[in-house]
Coordinates of C-alpha atoms in Angstrom, one line a residue:
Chain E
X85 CA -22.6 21.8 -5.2
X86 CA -20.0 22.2 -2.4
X87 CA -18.6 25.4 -1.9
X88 CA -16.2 26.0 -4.5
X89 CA -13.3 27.6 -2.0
X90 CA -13.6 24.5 0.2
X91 CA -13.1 22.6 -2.9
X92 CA -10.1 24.1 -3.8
X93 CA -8.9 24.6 0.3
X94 CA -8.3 28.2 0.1
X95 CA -10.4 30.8 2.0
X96 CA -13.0 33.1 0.2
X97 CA -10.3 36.0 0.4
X98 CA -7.5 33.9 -1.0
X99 CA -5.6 36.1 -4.2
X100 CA -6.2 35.0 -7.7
X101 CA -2.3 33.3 -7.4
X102 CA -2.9 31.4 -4.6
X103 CA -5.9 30.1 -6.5
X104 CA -4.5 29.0 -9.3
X105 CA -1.5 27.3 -7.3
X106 CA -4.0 25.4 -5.2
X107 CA -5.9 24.5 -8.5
X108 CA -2.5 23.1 -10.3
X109 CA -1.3 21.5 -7.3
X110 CA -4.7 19.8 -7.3
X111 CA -5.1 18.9 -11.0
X112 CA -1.4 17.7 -10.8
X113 CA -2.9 15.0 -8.0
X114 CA -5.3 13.8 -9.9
X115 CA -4.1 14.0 -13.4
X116 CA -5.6 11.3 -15.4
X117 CA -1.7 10.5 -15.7
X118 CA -1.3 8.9 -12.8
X119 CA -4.3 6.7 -12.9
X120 CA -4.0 5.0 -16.3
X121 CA -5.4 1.9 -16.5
X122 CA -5.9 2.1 -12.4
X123 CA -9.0 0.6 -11.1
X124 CA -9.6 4.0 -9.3
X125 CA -9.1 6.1 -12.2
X126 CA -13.2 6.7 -11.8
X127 CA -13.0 8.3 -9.0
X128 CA -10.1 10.7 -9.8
X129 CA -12.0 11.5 -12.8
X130 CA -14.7 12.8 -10.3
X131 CA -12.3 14.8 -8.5
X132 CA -10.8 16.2 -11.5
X133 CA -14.5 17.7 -12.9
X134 CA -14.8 18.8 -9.4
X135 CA -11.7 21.3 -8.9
X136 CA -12.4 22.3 -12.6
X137 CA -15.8 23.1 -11.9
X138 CA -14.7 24.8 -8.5
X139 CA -11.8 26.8 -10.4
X140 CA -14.3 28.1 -13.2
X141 CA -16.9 29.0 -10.8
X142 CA -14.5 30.8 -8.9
X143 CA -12.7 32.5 -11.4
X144 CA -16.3 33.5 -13.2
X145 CA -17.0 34.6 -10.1
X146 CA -15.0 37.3 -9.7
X147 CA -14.4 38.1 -13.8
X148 CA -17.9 39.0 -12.7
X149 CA -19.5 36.7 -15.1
X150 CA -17.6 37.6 -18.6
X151 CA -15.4 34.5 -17.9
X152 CA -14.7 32.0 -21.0
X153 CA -13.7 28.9 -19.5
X154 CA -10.6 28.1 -21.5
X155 CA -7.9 26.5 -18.6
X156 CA -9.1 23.5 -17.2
X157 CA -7.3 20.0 -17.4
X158 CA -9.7 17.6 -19.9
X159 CA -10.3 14.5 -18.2
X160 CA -9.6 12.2 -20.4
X161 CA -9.6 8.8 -19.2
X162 CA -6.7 6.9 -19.6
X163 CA -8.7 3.9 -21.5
X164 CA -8.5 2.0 -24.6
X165 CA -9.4 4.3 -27.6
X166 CA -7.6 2.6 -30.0
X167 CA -10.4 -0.1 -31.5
X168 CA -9.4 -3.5 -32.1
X169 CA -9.7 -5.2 -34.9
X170 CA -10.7 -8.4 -33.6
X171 CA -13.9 -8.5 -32.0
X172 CA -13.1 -11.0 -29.4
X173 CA -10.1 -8.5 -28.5
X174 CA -12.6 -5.2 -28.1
X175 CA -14.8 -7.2 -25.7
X176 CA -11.9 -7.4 -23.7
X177 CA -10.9 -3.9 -23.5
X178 CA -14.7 -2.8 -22.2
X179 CA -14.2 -5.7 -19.9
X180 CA -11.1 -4.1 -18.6
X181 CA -12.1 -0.7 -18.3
X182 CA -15.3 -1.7 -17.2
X183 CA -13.5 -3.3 -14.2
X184 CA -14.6 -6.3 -14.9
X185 CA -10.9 -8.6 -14.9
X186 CA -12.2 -12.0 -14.2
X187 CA -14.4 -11.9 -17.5
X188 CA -11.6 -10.3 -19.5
X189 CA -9.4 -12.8 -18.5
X190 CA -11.6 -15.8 -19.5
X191 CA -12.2 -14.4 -23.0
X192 CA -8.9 -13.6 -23.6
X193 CA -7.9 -17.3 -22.5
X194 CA -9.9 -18.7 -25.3
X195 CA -8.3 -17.1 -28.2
X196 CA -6.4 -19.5 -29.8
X197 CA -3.3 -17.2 -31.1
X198 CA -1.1 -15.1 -28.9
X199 CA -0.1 -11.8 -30.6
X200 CA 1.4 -9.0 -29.8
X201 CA -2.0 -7.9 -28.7
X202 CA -3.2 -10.6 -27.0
X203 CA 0.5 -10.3 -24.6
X204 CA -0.9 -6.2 -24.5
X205 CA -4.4 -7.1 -23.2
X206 CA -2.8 -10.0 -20.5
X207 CA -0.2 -7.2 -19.5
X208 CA -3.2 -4.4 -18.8
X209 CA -5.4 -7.0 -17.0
X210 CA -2.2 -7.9 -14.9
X211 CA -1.7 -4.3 -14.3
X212 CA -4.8 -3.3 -13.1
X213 CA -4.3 -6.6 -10.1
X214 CA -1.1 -5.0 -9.4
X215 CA 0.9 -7.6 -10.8
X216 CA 3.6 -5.3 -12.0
X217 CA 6.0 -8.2 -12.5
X218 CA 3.5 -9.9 -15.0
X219 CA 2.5 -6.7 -16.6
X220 CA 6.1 -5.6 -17.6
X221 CA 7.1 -9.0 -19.1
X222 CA 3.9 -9.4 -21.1
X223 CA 4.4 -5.5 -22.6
X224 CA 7.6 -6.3 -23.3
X225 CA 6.4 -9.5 -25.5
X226 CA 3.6 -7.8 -27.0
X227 CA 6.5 -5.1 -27.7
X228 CA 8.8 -7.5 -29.6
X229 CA 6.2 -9.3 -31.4
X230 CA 4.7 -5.7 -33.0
X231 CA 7.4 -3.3 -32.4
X232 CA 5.4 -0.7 -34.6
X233 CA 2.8 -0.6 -32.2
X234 CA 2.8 2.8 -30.2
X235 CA 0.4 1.2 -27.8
X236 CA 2.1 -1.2 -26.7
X237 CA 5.3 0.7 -26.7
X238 CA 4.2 3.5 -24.7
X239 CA 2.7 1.1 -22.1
X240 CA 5.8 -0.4 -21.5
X241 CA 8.2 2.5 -21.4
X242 CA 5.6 3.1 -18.4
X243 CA 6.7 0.2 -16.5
X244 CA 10.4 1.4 -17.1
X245 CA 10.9 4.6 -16.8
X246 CA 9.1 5.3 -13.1
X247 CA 8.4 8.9 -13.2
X248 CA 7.6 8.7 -9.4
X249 CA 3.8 9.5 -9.8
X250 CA 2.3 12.2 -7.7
X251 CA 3.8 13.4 -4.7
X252 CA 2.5 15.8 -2.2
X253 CA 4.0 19.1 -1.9
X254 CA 6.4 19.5 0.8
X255 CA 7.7 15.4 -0.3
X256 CA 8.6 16.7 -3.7
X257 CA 12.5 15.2 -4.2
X258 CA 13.1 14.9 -0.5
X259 CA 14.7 11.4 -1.2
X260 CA 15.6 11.3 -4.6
X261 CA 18.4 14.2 -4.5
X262 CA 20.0 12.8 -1.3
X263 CA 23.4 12.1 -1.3
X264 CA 24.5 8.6 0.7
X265 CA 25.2 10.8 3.5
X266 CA 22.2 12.1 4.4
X267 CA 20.0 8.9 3.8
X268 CA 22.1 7.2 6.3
X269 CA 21.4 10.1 8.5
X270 CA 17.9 9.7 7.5
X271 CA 18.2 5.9 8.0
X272 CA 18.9 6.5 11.5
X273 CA 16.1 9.2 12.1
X274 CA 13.6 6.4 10.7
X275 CA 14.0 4.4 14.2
X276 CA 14.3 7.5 16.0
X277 CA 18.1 7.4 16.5
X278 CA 17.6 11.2 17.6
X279 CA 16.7 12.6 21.1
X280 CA 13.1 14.0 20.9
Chain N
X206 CA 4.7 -8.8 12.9
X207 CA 7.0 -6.9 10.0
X208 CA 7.5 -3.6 11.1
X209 CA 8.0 -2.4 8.0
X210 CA 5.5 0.1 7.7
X211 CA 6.4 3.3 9.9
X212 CA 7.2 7.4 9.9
X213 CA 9.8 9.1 9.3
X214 CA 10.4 11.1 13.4
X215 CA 12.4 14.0 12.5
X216 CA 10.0 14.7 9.3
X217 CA 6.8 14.7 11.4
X218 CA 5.3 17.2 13.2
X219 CA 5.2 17.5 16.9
X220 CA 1.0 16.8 16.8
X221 CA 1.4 14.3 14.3
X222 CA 4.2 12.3 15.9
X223 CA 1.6 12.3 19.2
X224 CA -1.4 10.9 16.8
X225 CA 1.2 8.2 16.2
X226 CA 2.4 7.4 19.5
X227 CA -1.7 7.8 21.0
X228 CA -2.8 5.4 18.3
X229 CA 0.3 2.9 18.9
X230 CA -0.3 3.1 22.5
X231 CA -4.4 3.2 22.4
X232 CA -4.0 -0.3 19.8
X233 CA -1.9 -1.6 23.0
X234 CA -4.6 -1.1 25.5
X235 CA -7.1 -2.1 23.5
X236 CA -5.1 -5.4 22.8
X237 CA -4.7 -6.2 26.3
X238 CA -8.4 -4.9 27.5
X239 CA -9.7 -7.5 24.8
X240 CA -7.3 -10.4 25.2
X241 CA -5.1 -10.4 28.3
X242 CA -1.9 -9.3 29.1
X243 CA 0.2 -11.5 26.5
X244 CA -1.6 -9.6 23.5
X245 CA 0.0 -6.1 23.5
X246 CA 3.2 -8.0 22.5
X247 CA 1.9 -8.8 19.3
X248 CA 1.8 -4.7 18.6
X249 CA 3.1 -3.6 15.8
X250 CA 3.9 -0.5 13.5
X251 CA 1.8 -2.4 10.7
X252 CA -0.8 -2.5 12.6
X253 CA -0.9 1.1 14.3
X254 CA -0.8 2.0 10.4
X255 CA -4.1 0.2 9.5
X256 CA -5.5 1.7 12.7
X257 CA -4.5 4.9 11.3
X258 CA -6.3 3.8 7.9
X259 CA -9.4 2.4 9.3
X260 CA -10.2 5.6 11.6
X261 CA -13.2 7.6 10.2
X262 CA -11.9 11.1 8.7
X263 CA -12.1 13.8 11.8
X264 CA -11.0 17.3 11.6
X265 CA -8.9 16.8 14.8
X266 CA -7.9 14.6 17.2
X267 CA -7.9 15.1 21.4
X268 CA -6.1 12.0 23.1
X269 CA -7.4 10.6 26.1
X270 CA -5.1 9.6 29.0
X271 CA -4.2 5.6 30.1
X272 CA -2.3 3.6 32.1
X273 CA 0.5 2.3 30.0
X274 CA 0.8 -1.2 29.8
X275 CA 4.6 -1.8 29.8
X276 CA 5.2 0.8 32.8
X277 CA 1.8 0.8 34.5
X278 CA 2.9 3.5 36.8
X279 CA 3.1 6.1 34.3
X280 CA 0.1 7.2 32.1
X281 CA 0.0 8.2 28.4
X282 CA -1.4 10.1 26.2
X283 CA -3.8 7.6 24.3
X284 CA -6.7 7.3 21.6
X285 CA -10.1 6.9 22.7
X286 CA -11.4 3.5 22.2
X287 CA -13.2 3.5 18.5
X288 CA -14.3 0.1 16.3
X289 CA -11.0 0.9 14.0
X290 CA -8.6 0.0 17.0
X291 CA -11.1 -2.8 18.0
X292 CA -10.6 -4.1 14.1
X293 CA -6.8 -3.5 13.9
X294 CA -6.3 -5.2 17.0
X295 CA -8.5 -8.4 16.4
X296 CA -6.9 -8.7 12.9
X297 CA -3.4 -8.8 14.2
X298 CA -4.4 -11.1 16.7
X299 CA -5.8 -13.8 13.6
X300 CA -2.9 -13.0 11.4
X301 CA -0.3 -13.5 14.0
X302 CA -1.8 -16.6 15.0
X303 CA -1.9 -18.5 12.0
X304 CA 1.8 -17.1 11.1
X305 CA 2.6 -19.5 14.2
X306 CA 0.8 -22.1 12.7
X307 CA 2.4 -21.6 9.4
X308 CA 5.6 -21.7 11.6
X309 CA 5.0 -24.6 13.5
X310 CA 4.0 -26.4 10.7
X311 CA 7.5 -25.3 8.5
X312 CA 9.9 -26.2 11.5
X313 CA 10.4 -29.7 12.9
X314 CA 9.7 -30.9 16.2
X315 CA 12.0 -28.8 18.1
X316 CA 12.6 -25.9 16.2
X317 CA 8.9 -25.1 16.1
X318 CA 8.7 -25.6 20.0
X319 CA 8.5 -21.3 20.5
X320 CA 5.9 -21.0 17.9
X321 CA 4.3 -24.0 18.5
X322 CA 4.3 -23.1 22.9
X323 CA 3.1 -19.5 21.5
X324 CA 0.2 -20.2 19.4
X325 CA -1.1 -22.4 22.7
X326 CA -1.1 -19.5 24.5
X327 CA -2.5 -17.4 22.0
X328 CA -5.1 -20.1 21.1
X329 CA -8.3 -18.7 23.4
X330 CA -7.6 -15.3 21.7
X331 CA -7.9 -16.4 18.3
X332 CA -10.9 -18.4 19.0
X333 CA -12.5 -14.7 20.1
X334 CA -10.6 -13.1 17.2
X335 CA -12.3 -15.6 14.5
X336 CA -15.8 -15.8 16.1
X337 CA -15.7 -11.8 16.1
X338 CA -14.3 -11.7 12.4
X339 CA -15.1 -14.9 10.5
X340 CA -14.5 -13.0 7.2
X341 CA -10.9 -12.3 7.6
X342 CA -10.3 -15.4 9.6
X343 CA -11.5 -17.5 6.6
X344 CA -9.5 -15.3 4.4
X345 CA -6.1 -15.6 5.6
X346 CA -6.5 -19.2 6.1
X347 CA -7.4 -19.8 2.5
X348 CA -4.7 -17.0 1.1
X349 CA -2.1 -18.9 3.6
X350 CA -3.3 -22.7 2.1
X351 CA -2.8 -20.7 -1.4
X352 CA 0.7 -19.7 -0.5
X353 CA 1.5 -22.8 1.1
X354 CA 0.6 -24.9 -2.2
X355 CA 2.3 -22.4 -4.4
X356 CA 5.7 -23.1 -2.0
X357 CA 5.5 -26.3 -2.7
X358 CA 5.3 -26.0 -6.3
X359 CA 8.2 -23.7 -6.8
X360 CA 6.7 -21.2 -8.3
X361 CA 8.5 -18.7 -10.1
X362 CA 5.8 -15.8 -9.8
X363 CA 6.6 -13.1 -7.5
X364 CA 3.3 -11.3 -8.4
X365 CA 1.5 -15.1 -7.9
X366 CA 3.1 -15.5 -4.5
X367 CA 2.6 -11.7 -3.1
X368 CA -0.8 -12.0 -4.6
X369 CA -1.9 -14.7 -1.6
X370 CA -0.2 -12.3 1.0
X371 CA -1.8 -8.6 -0.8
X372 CA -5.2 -10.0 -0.8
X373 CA -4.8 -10.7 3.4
X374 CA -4.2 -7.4 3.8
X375 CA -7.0 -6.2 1.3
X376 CA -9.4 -8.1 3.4
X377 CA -8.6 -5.9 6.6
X378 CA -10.5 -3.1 5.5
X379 CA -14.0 -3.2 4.5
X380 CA -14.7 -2.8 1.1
X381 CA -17.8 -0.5 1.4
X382 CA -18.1 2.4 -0.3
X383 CA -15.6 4.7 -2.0
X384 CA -13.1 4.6 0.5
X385 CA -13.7 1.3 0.8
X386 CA -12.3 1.0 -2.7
X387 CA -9.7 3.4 -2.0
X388 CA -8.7 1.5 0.8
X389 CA -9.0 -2.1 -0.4
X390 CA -6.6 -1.0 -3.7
X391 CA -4.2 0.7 -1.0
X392 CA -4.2 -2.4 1.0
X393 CA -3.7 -4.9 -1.5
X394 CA -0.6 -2.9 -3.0
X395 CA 0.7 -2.3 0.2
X396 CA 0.7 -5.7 1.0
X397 CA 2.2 -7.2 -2.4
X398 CA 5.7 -4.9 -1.3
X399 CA 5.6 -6.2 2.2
X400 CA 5.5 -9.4 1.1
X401 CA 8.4 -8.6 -1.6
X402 CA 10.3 -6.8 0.5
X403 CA 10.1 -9.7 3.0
X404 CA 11.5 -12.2 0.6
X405 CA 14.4 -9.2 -0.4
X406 CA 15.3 -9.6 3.1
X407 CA 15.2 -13.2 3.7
X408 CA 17.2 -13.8 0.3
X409 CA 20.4 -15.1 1.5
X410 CA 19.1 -17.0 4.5
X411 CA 17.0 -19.0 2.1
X412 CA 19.4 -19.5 -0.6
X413 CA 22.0 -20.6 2.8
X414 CA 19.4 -23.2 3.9
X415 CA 18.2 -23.9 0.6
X416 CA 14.6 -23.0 1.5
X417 CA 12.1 -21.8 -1.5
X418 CA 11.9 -17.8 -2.2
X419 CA 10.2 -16.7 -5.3
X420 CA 13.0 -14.0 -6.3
X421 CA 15.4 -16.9 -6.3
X422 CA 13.4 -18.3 -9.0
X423 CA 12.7 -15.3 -10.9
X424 CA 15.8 -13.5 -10.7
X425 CA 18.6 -16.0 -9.3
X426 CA 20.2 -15.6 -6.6
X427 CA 21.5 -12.3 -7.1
X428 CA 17.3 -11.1 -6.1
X429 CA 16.6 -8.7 -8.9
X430 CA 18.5 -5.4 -8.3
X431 CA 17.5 -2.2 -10.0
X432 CA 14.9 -4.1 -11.7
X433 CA 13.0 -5.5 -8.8
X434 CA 13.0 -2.1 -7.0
X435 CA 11.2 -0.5 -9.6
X436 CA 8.5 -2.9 -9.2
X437 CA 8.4 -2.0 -5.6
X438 CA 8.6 1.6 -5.6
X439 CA 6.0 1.1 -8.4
X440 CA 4.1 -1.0 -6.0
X441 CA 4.2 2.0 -3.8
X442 CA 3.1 4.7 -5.7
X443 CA 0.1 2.9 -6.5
X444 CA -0.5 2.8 -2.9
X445 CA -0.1 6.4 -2.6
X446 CA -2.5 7.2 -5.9
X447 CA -5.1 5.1 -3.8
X448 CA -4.6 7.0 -1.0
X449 CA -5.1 10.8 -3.0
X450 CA -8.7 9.8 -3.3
X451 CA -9.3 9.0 0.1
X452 CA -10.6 11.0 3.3
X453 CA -8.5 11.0 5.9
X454 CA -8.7 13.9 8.0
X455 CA -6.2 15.1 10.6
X456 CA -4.5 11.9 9.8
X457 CA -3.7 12.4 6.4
X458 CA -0.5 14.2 7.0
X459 CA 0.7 11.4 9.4
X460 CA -0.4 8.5 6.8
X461 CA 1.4 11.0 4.0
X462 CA 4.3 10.8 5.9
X463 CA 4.2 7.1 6.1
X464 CA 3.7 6.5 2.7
X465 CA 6.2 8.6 1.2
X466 CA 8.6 8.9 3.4
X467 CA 8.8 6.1 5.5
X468 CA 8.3 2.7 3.3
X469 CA 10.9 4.3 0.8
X470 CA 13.4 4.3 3.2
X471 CA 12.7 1.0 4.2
X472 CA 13.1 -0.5 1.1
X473 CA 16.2 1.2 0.6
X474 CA 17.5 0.1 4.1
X475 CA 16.3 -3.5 3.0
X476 CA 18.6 -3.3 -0.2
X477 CA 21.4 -1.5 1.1
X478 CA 21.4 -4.1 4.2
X479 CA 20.4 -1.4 7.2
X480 CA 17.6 -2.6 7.9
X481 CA 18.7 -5.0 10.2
X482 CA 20.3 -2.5 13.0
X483 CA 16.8 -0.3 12.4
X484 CA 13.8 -2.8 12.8
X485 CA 15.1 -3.4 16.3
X486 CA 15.0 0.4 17.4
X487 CA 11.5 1.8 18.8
X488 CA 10.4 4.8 17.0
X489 CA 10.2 6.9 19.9
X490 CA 12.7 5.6 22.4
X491 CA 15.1 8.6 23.6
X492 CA 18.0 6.3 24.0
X493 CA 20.2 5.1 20.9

């Protein structure tokens, strides 16, 4: 296992604070938030049991052992839980998560009804291209066809609402709570209007 | 070739802006030591990006020194040669060629003279360009064919039609390894808002000259507003969730930079209609 300070990037005599800023800043990176349905969302998974393995360590460490892990961000995939009823339907889902798009795509094309989950399962398989466009218009069909579906719901209010996803530290707002001023000002800094 | 992926100056730092300008200026040499003295004026910020990209993870970074190519009596701090600049360069060599073909083949007879004198020039390099990386070669010519057809057909996909121009840019990297995943996602959603963000801008010359552009068809001729720049900036943070798994070394903080700094503002210059006095400034340039 790789040293658990390097893990985190403090140094060996960082304070407990700046530990536990370095770990939240971290967990807040790779959240399993902002990989939902992402065809990456394996690897942040990793990362995720890494810096939670690196922040008990630490902090057992130096509890000198009596430590009871209790913090420590679950990595719970963002995946299908929800079984589906149909079975053609739940060998999609494994398809999806498995990664496996061209297969799930092909079953899903020879179901012969379109419901509201069949427009759900064509949304996440356009989602995980990146074919945002086609992702939001099928949620929002599978939405109207079963509007008491949470699922489906949920997964479209993600397309609409953009929360922003992650961003580093330091590019936290920057743009967002400029007035038109200063993004002109920025605008003109982007080409290097300034004198260096 | 775009230009639309660059930093934000006045937010880097003083080492990181010097990455940027070695790596811009070491893609130049290397364009010209591989293909003669017409390449370098196919560089580009795109490209200096996926340079960036492609460069193995280092903890820091020591330029060498070279004889610029636009002022050869003056020398510059530059990046050693590496096989990422060698890649980046022979890739913007094949994609810039068969742009000219694309052209040529769009334009009539005189119209298409530039492009078409251009690509004659350029031809010799491309044939060294393909032979050295059939992969992508055979790549963009397909994706382009793709695209081509789906012009013709009017179609009213935008994810359809940035799809063919994504999966170009997904082939520059090679897809070995975790960050060959990492990259490869990056890629391909960084390429599906070039593309976009290239029809945003070319929306009123199309619907002038009546000429096919997919937001037209999906959004009239008003191009989508609040609604299509959530599927870019969407576009965009995928590109950046890509890029949190990746190793990138000293060059992190420059590609960070990049990512969320400088493509935002782009797109919001593209919408707002600034963009046009800004692509034409040099990033580095002391003069206004």
């Amino acid at each position: 296992m790789r040293d658990p300070y390097s893990v985190l990037g403090v140094s060996q005599n960082a304070s407990d604070e700046e530990i536990k800023k370095a770990y939240r800043e971290l967990a807040r990176k790779y959240h399993p938030d902002n990989y939902q349905n992402n065809p990456l969302a394996d690897l942040a998974e990793e990362k995720m049991k890494e810096i939670n393995e690196a922040y008990e360590a630490i902090t057992k460490q130096r509890s000198g052992g009596s430590y009871q892990s209790s913090t420590g961000y679950s990595g719970g995939q963002g995946s299908y839980s929800s079984a589906s009823r149909n079975p053609t339907y739940a060998r999609v889902r494994s398809m999806i998560n498995a990664g496996d798009l061209g297969t799930a795509e092909r079953l899903l094309n020879e179901v012969p009804q379109r419901d509201g989950e069949w427009y759900f399962l064509s949304g996440s398989i356009a989602y995980s291209r990146g074919w945002l466009d086609e992702a939001t218009q099928n949620y929002a069909r599978a939405v109207q066809m079963d509007p008491g579906n949470m699922e489906y719901r949920q997964a479209y209010a993600m397309m609409q609402q953009r929360a922003g996803g992650y961003r580093p530290y330091g590019y936290t707002n920057t743009m967002d709570s400029m007035d038109c001023c200063t993004t002109l000002l920025c605008l003109n800094c982007l080409c290097g209007g300034g004198r260096c | 070739m775009f230009g639309y992926v660059r930093p934000v100056r006045p937010e880097l730092k003083c080492r990181d802006f010097d990455l940027y300008r070695a790596t811009y200026c070491g893609l130049c040499r290397c364009l010209r030591h591989r293909y003669g003295p017409i390449a370098p004026m196919l560089l580009n910020f795109d490209f200096t990006f996926l340079a960036l990209l492609l460069w193995p993870a280092e903890p820091s970074f020591t330029p060498c020194s070279g004889r610029c190519h636009a002022n050869p009596l003056i020398h510059k701090p530059m990046c050693p040669n590496s096989p990422a600049l060698e890649l980046a360069a022979d890739e913007s060599i094949i994609l810039a060629w068969w742009k000219l073909r694309d052209t040529v083949g769009d334009e009539g007879v005189w119209k298409g003279l530039p492009a078409r004198m251009l690509s004659t020039v350029l031809r010799p390099s491309y044939r060294k360009a393909a032979r050295l990386r059939p992969e992508f070669d055979r790549t963009v010519r397909i994706c382009l064919g793709e695209l081509n057809r789906l012009e013709r057909e009017k179609c009213a996909s935008i994810d359809r039609t940035a799809d063919t121009f994504a999966r170009i840019l997904q082939a520059a990297a090679p897809e070995e390894g975790t960050l060959g995943r990492v990259l490869s996602q990056m890629l391909y959603h960084l390429g599906r808002w070039i593309y976009l963000l290239d029809a945003r801008d070319d929306l009123q010359e199309d619907i002038q000259r009546g000429r096919y552009n997919p937001l037209i068809l999906r959004y009239g001729s008003q191009g989508g507003g609040q609604e299509f720049e959530n599927t870019l900036s969407h576009s965009l943070e995928l590109v950046g969730a890509a890029f949190q798994l990746g190793e990138f070394g000293c060059r992190a903080a420059l590609l960070e930079n990049i990512i969320y700094l400088g493509l935002p503002l782009v797109q919001r210059a593209v919408f707002d209609g600034s963009w046009i006095q800004i692509k034409k400034q040099k990033i580095w340039s002391n003069r206004e």
